[in-house]
Short mmCIF file of C-alpha atoms in Angstrom, two decimals:
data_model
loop_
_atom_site.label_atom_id
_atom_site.label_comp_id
_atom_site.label_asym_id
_atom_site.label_seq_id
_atom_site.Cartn_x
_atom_site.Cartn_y
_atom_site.Cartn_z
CA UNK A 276 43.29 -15.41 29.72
CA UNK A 277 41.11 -11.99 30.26
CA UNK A 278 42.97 -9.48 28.70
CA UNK A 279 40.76 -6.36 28.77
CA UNK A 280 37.64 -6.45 30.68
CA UNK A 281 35.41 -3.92 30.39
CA UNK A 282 31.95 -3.19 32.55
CA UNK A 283 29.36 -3.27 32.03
CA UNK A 284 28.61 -4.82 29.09
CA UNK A 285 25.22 -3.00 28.21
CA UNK A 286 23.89 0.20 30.07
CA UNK A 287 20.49 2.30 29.08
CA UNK A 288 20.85 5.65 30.73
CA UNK A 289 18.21 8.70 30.54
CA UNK A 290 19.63 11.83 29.31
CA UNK A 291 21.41 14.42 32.10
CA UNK A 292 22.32 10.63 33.82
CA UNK A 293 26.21 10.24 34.74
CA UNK A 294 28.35 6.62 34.99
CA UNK A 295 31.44 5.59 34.62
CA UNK A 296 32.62 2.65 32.22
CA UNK A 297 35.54 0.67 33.77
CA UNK A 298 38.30 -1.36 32.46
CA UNK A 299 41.10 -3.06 33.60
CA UNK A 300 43.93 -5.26 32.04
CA UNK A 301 46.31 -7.85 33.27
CA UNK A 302 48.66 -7.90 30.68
CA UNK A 303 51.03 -5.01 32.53
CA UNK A 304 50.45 -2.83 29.59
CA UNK A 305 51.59 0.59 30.37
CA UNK A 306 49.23 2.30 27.66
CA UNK A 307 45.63 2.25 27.38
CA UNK A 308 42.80 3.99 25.28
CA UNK A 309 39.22 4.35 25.31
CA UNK A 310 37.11 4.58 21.54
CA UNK A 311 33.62 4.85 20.67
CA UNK A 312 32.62 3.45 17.23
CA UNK A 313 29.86 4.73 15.76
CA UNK A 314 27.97 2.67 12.69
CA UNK A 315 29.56 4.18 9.58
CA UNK A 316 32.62 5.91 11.01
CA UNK A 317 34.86 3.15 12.21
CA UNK A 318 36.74 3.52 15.76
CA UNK A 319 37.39 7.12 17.19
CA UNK A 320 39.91 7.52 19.90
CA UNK A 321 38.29 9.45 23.15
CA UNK A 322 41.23 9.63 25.40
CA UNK A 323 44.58 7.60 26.11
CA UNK A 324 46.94 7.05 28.66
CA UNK A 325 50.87 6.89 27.76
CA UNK A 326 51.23 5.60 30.92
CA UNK A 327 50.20 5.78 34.51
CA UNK A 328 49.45 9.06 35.89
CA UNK A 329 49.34 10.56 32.26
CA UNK A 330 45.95 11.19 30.08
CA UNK A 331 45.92 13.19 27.18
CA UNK A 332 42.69 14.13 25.27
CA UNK A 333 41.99 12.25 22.01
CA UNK A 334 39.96 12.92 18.39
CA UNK A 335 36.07 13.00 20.53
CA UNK A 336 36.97 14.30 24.40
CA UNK A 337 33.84 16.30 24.46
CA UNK A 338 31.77 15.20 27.05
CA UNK A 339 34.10 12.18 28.73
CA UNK A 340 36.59 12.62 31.76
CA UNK A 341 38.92 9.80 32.39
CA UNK A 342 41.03 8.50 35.06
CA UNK A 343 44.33 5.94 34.80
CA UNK A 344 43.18 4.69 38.57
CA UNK A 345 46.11 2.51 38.43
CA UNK A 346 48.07 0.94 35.75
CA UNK A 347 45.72 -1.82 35.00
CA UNK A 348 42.53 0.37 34.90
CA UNK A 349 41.39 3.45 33.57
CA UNK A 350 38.04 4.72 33.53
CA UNK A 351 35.73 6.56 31.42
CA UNK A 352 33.19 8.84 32.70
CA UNK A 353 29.78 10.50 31.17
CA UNK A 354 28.96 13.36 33.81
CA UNK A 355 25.69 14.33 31.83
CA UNK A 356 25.00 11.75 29.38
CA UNK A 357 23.84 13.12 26.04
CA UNK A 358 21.82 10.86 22.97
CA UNK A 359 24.79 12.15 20.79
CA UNK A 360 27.16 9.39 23.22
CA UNK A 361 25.00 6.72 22.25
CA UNK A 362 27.52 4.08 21.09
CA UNK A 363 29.54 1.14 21.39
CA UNK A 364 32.76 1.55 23.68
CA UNK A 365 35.92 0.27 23.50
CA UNK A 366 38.79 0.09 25.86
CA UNK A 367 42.53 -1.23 24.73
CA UNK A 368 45.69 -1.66 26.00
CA UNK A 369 48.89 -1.94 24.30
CA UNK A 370 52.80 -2.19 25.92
CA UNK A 371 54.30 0.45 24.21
CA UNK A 372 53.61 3.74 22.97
CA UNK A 373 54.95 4.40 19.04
CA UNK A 374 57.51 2.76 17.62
CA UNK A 375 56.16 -0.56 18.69
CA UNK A 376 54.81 -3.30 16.66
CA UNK A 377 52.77 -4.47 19.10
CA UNK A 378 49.06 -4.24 18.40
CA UNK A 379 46.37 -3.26 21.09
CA UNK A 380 43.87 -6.07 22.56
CA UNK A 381 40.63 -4.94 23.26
CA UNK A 382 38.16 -5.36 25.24
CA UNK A 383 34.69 -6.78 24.46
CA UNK A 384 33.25 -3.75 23.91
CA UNK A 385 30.03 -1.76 26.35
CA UNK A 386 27.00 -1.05 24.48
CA UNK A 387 25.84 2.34 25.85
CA UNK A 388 22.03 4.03 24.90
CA UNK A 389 21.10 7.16 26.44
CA UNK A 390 17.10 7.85 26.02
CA UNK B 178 47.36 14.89 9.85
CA UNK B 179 46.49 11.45 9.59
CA UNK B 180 44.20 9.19 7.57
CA UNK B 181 42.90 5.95 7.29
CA UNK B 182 40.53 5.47 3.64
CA UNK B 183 38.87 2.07 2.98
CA UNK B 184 36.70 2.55 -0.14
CA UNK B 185 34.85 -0.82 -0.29
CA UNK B 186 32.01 -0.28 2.30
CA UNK B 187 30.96 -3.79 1.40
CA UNK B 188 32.75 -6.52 -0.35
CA UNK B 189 31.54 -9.92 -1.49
CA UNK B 190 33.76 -13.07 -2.05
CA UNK B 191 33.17 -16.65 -3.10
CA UNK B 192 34.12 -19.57 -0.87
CA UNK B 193 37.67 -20.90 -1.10
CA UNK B 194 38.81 -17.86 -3.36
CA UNK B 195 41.12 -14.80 -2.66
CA UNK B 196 39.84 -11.11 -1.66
CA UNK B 197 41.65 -7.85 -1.15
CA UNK B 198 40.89 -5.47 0.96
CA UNK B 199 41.91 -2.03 0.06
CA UNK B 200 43.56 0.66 2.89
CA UNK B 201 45.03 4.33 1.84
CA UNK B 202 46.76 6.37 4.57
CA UNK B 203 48.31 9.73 4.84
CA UNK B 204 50.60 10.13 7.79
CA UNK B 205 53.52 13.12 8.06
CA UNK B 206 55.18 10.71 10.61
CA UNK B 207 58.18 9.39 8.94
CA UNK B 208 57.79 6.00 10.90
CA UNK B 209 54.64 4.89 11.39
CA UNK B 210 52.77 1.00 11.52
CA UNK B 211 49.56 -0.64 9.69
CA UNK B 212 47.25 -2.92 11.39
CA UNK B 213 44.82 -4.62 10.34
CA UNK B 214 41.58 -5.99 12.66
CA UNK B 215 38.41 -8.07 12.16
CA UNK B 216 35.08 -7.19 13.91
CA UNK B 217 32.80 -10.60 13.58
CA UNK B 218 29.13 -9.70 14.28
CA UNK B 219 29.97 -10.79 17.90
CA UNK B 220 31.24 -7.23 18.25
CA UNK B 221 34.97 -7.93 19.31
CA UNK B 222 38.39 -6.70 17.81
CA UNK B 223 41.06 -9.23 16.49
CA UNK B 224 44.02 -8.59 15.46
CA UNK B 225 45.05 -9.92 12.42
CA UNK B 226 48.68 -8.63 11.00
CA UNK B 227 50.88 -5.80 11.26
CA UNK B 228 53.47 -3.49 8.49
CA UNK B 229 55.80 -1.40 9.58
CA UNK B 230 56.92 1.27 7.58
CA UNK B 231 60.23 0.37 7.60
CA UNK B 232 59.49 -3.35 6.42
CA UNK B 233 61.37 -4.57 3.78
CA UNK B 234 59.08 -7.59 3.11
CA UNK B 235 55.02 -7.43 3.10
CA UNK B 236 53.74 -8.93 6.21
CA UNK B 237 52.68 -12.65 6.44
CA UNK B 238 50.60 -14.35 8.90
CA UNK B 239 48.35 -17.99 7.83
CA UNK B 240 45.70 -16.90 5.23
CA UNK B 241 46.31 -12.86 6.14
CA UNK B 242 49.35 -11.01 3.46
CA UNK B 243 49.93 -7.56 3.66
CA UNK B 244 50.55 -5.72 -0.17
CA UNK B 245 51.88 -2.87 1.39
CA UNK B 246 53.16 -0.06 -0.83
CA UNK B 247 55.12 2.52 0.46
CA UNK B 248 55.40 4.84 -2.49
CA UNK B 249 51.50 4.90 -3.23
CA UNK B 250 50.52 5.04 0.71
CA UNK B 251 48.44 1.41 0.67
CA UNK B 252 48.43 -1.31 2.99
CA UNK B 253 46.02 -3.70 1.33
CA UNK B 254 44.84 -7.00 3.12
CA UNK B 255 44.80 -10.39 1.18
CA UNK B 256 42.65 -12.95 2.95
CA UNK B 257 43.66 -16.31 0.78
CA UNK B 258 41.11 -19.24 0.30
CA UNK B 259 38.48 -17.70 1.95
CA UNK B 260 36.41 -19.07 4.39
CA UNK B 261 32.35 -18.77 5.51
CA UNK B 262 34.20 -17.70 9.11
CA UNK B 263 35.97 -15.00 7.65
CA UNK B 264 32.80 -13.19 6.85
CA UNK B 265 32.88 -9.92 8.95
CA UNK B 266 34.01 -6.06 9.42
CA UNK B 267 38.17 -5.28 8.31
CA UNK B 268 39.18 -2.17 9.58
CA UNK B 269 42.48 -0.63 8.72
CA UNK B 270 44.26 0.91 11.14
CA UNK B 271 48.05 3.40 11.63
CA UNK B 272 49.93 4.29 14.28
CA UNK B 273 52.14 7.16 13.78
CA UNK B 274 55.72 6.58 16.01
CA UNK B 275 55.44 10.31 17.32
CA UNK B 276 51.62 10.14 18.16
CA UNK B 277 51.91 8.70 21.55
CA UNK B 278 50.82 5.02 20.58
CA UNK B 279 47.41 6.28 19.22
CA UNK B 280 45.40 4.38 15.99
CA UNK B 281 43.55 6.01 13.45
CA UNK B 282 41.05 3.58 12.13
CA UNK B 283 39.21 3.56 8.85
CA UNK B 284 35.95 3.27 8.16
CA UNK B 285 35.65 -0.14 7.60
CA UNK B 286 35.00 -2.69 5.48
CA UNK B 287 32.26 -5.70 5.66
CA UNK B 288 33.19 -9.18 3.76
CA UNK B 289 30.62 -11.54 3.24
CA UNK B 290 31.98 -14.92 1.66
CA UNK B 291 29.09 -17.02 -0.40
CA UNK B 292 29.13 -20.89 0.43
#
């Protein structure tokens, strides 16, 4: 059963450095969301995707692009990686938008440090 | 807006004994759901129970309860004869019906149960 997967798992980047954090689910989910949590300040929601071929920004966009590649992945990217995105990311996927009482899974989580 | 509060940064039970975990919210969404997760120091996100707003009993699931009341805004967890496994992070989490699917999380708060 993999749910979300998320990779990589760890990355060290050097400021001004770009990636791209990638995720995918199998559990035909049609909405998905990417969060950083930062010690202290619980899960903040970066972007999300409704569903495919929609993104909207969420609470901390600054600084992240994303892409719903398909509708089991969508990707997060850091064109100029910054200390301030040090954190622990988090990708989820749910079935439904609101209205649903269906929780979101998550992922395991990438732990991203940017010297 | 919304908001998630959890005002116990750190709680501390005994063994086999009962512990609630308080949760505030403000949402203008007349519909809206409560969710609760644990974050073991492993790093990943379980979900543990769910409230909707429209509910008419508190939610239920093993050791996990719900004492969710509408009329003061709180969704507090009740983890029942506690166990050394349940120490970890709780957050609290909404999801408004007319905000796309997205959860606000609270800050968090980290159980430790004494043997």
């Amino acid at each position: 059963n993999a749910g979300v997967t998320q990779t990589p798992k760890f990355q060290v980047l050097k400021t001004g450095q770009s990636m791209t954090l990638q995720c995918a689910q199998d559990m035909n989910h049609n909405s998905m969301y990417w969060y950083r949590q930062d010690p202290g300040m619980g899960l903040r929601l970066i972007y999300y995707s409704a569903s495919e071929g929609t993104t909207d920004k969420g609470e901390v966009p600054n600084g992240y692009n994303v892409s719903r590649l398909n509708k089991r992945e969508f990707s997060l990217r850091l064109e100029s990686a910054a200390p301030s995105q040090t954190s622990v990311y988090f990708c989820a996927s749910s079935e439904a938008g609101g209205g649903s009482n269906q929780p979101q899974h998550f992922g395991d989580g990438t732990r991203l440090s940017i010297l | 807006a919304q908001k998630i509060t959890q005002t116990q940064p750190g709680m501390f039970v005994q063994e086999k004994e009962a512990v609630t975990l308080d949760c505030t919210y403000d949402t203008s969404d007349p519909s809206y759901g409560l969710f609760w997760y644990k974050q073991p120091s492993s790093g990943e996100m379980i979900f543990l129970i769910y409230q909707g707003s429209y509910d008419q009993q508190n939610a239920t699931e093993g050791r996990y309860s719900l004492n969710f009341q509408k009329a003061r805004k709180s969704a507090n967890l009740v983890i029942s004869a506690s166990q050394l496994g349940d120490s970890a992070m709780y957050f609290c989490a909404m999801r408004g019906d007319n905000q796309g699917g997205k959860l606000i999380f609270g800050q968090g708060t980290e159980l430790s149960v004494k043997p």
